[in-house]
PDB file of C-alpha atoms in Angstrom:
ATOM      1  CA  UNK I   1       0.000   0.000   0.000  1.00 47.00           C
ATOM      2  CA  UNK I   2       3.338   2.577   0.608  1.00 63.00           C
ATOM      3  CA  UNK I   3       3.752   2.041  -2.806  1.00 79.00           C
ATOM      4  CA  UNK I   4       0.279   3.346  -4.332  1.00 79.00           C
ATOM      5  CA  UNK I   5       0.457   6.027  -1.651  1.00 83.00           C
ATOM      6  CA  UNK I   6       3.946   7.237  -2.822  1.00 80.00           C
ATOM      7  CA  UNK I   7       2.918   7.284  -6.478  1.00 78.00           C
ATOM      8  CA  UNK I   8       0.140   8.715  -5.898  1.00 87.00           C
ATOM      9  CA  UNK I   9       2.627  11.608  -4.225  1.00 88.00           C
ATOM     10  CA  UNK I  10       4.607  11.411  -7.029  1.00 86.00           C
ATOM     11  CA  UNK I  11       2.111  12.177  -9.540  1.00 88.00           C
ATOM     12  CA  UNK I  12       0.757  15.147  -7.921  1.00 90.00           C
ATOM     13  CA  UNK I  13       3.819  16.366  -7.447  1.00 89.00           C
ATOM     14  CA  UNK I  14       4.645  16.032 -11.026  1.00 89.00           C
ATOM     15  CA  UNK I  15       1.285  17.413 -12.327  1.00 90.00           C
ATOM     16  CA  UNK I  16       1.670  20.514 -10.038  1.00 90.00           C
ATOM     17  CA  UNK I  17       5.186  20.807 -11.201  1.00 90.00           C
ATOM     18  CA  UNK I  18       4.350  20.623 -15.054  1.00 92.00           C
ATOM     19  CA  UNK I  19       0.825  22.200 -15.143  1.00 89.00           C
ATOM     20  CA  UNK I  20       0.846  25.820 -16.696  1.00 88.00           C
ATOM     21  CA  UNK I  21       3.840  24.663 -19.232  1.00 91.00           C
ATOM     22  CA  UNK I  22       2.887  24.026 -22.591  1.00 88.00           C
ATOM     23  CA  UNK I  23       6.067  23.153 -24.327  1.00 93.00           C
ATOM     24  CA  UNK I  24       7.979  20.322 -23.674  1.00 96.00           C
ATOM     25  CA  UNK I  25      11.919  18.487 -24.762  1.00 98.00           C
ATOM     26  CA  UNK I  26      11.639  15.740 -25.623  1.00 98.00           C
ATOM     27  CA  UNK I  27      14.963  13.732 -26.468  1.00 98.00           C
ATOM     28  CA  UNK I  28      14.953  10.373 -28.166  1.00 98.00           C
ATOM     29  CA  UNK I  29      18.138   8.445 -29.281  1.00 97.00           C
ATOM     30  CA  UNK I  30      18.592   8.628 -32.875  1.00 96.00           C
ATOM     31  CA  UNK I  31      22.002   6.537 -34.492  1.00 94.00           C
ATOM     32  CA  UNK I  32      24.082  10.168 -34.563  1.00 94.00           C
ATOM     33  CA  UNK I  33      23.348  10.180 -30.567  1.00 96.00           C
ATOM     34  CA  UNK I  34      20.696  12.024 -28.428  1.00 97.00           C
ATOM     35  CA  UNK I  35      18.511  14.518 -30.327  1.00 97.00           C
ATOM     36  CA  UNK I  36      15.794  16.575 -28.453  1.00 97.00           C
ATOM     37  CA  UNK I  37      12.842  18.613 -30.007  1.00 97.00           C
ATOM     38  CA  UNK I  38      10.041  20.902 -28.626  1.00 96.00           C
ATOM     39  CA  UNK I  39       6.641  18.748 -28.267  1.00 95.00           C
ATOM     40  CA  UNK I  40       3.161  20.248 -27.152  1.00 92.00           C
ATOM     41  CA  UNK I  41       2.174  18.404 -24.132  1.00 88.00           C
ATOM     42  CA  UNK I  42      -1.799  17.229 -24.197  1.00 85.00           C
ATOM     43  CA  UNK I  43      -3.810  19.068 -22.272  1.00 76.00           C
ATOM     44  CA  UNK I  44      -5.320  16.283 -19.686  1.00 78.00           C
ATOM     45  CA  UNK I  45      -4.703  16.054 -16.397  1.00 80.00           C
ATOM     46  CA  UNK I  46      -1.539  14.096 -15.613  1.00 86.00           C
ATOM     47  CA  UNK I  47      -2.113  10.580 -14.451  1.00 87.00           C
ATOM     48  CA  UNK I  48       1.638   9.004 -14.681  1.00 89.00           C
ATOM     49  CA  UNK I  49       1.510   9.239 -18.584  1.00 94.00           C
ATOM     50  CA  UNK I  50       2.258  12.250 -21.017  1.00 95.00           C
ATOM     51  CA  UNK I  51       0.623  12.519 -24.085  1.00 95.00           C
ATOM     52  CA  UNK I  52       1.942  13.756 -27.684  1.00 95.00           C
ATOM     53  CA  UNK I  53       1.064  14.351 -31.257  1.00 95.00           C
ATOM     54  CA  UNK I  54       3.171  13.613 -33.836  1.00 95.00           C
ATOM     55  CA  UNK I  55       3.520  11.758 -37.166  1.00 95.00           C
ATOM     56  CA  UNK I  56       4.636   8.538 -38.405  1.00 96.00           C
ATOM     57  CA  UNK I  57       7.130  10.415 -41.187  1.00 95.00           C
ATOM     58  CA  UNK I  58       9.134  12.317 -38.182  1.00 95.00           C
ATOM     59  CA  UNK I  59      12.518  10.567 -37.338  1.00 96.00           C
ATOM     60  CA  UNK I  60      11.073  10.958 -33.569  1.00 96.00           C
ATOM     61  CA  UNK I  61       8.741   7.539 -34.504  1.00 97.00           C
ATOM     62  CA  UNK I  62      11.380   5.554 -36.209  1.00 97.00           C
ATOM     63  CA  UNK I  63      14.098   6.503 -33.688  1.00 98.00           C
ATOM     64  CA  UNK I  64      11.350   5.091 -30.558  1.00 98.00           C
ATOM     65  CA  UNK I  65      10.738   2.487 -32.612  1.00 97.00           C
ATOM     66  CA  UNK I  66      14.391   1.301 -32.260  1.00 97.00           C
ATOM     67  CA  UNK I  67      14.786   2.613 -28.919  1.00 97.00           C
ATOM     68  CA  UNK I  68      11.513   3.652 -26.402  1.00 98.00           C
ATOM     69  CA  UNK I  69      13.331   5.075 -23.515  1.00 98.00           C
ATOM     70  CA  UNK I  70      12.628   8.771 -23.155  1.00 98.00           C
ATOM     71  CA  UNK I  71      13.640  11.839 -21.857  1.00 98.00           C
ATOM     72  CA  UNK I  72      10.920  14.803 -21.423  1.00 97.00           C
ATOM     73  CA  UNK I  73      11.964  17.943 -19.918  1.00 97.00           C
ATOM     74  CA  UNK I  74      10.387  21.352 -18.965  1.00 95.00           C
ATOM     75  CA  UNK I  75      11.312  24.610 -17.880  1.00 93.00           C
ATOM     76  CA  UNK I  76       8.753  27.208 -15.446  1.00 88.00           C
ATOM     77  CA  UNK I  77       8.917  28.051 -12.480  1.00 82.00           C
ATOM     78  CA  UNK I  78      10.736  24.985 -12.033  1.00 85.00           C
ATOM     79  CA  UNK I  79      12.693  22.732 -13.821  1.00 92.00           C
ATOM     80  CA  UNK I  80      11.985  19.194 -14.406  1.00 94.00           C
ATOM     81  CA  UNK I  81      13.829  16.307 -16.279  1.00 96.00           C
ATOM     82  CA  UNK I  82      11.440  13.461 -17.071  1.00 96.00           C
ATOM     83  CA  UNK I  83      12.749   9.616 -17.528  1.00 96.00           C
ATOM     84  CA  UNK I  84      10.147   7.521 -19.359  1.00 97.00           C
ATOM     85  CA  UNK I  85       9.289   4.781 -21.850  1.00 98.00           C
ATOM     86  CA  UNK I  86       7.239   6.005 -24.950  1.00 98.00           C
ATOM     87  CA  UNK I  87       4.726   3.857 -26.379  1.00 97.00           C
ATOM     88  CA  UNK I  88       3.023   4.635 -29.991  1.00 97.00           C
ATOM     89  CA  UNK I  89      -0.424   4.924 -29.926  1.00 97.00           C
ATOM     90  CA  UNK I  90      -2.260   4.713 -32.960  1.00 96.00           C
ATOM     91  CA  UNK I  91      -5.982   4.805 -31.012  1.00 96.00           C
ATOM     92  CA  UNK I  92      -8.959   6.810 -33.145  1.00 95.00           C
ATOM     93  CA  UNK I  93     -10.634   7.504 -29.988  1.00 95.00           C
ATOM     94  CA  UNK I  94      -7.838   8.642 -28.249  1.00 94.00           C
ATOM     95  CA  UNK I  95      -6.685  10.470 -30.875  1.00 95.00           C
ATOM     96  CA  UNK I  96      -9.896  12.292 -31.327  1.00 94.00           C
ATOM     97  CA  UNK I  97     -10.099  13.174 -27.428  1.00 93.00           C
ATOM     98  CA  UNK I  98      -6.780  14.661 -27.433  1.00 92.00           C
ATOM     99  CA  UNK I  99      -7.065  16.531 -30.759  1.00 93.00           C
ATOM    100  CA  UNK I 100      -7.677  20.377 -30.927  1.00 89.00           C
ATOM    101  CA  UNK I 101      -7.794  23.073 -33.984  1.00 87.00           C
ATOM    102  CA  UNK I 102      -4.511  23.861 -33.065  1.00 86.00           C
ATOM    103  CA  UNK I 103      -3.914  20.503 -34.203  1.00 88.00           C
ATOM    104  CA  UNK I 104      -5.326  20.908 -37.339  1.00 87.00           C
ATOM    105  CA  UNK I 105      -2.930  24.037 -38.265  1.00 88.00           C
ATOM    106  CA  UNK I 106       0.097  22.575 -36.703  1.00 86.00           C
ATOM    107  CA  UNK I 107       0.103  19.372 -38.483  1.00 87.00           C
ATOM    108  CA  UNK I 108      -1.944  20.327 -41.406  1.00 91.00           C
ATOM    109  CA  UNK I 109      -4.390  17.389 -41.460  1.00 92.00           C
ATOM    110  CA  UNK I 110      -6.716  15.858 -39.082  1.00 92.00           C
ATOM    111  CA  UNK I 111      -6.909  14.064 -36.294  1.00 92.00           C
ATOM    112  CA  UNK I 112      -8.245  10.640 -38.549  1.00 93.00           C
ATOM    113  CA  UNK I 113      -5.037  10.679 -41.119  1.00 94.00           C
ATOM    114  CA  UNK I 114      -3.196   7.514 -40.718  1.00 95.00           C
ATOM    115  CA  UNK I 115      -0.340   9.137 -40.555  1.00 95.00           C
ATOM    116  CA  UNK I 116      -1.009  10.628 -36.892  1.00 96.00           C
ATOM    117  CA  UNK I 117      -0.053   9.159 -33.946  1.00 96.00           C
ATOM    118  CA  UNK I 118       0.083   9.575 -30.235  1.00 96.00           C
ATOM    119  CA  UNK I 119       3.130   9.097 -28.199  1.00 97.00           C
ATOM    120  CA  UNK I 120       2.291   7.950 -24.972  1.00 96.00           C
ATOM    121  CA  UNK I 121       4.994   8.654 -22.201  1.00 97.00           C
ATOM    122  CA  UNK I 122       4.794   5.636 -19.211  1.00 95.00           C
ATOM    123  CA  UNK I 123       6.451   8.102 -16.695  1.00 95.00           C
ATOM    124  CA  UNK I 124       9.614   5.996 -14.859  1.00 94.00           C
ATOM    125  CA  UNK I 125      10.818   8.772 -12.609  1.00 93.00           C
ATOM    126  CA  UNK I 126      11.300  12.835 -12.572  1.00 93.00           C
ATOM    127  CA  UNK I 127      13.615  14.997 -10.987  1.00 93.00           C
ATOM    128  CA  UNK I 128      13.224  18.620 -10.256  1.00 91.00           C
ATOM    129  CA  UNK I 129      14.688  21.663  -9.150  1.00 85.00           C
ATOM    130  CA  UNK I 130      13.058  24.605  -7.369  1.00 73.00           C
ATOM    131  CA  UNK I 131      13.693  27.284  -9.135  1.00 65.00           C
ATOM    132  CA  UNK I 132      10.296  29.254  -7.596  1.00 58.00           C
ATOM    133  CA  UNK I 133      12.228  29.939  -4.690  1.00 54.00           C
ATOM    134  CA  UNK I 134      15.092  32.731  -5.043  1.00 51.00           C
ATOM    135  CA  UNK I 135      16.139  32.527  -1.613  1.00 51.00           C
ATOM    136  CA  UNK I 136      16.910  29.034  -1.525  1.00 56.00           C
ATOM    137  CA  UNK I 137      18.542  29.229  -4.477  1.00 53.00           C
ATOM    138  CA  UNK I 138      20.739  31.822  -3.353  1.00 59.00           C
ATOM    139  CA  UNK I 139      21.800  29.940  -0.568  1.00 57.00           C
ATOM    140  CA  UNK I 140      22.535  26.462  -1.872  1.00 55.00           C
ATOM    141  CA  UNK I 141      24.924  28.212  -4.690  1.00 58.00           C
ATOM    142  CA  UNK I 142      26.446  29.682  -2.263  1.00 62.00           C
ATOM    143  CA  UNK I 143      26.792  26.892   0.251  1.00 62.00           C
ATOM    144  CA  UNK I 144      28.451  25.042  -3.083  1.00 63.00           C
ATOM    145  CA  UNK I 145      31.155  27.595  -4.205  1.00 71.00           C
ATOM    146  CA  UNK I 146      32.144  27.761  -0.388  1.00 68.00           C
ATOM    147  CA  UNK I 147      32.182  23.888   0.159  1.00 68.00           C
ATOM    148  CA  UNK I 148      29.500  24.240   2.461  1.00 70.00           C
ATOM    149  CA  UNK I 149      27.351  22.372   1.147  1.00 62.00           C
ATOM    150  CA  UNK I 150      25.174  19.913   3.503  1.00 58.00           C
ATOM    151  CA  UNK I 151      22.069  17.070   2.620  1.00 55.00           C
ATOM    152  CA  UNK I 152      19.297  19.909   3.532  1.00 54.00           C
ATOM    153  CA  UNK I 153      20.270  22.862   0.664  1.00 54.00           C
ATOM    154  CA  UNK I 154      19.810  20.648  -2.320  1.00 58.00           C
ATOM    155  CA  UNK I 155      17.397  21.933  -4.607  1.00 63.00           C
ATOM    156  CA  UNK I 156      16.520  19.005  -7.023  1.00 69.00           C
ATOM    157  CA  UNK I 157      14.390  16.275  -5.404  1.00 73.00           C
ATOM    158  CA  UNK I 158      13.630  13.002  -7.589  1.00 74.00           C
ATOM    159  CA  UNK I 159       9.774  11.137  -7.454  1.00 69.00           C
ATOM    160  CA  UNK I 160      10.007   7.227  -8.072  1.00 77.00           C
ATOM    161  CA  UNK I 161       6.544   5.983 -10.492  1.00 76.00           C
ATOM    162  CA  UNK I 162       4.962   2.842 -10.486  1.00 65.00           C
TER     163      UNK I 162
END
């Protein structure tokens, strides 16, 4: 039961953390070596999974098809690094739930084209910085150029899923 409870913390924690930011990073592995691109996070509540649009003809697909694990960042009023596998979705419901007009002009087709997918990102673990408080900030960098620095001034914390 710890466990469900902690996730349950850790998801919470994550959605609070990643709420008002549109934009993600996502990085993939492609055969030249990690490659990251800017991704429009879905706009549903997070549950432990983020949700994408893209397209089949994107090197994004073929590189997760070769290799799933994930890396989604984002940057607000704090920062958070995402570790994750990504699954393709291929869904018409799903895809129609999740689609908007913005959609429509960003892709330049519709939600039904066979060559839209979702990428569906089975959240592993995150870990984040507080960057919402200056003060705090202030003092671990100082606390680090000094040598000062102790267990209670870090600013990144890491949440464990599933």
């Amino acid at each position: 039961m710890e466990n469900a409870e902690q996730n349950r913390e850790a998801v919470s924690k994550l959605r609070e953390l990643i709420k008002d930011i549109d934009t993600a990073m996502l990085t993939t592995m492609s055969d030249k070596g990690l490659v990251a691109r800017p991704m429009k996070t879905q706009d549903v509540e997070f549950d432990g999974d983020l949700w994408f649009f893209t397209k089949k003809d994107t090197d994004k697909f073929h590189e997760i098809l070769h290799n799933r694990e994930v890396n989604v960042t984002y940057a607000g009023k704090s920062y958070v690094s995402v570790r994750g596998t990504a699954e393709i979705v291929e869904d018409p419901a799903k895809k129609k739930e999740y689609w908007s007009a913005g959609y429509e002009k960003l892709l330049k087709t519709s939600y039904d084209d066979p060559n839209v997918i979702l990428l569906k990102v089975n959240v592993e673990s995150a870990e984040y910085w507080d960057s919402g408080n200056f003060a705090k900030m202030v003092i671990h960098f100082f606390n680090r150029v000094v040598g000062n620095e102790t267990d209670d001034d870090h600013l990144n914390e890491t949440l464990k899923f599933k």
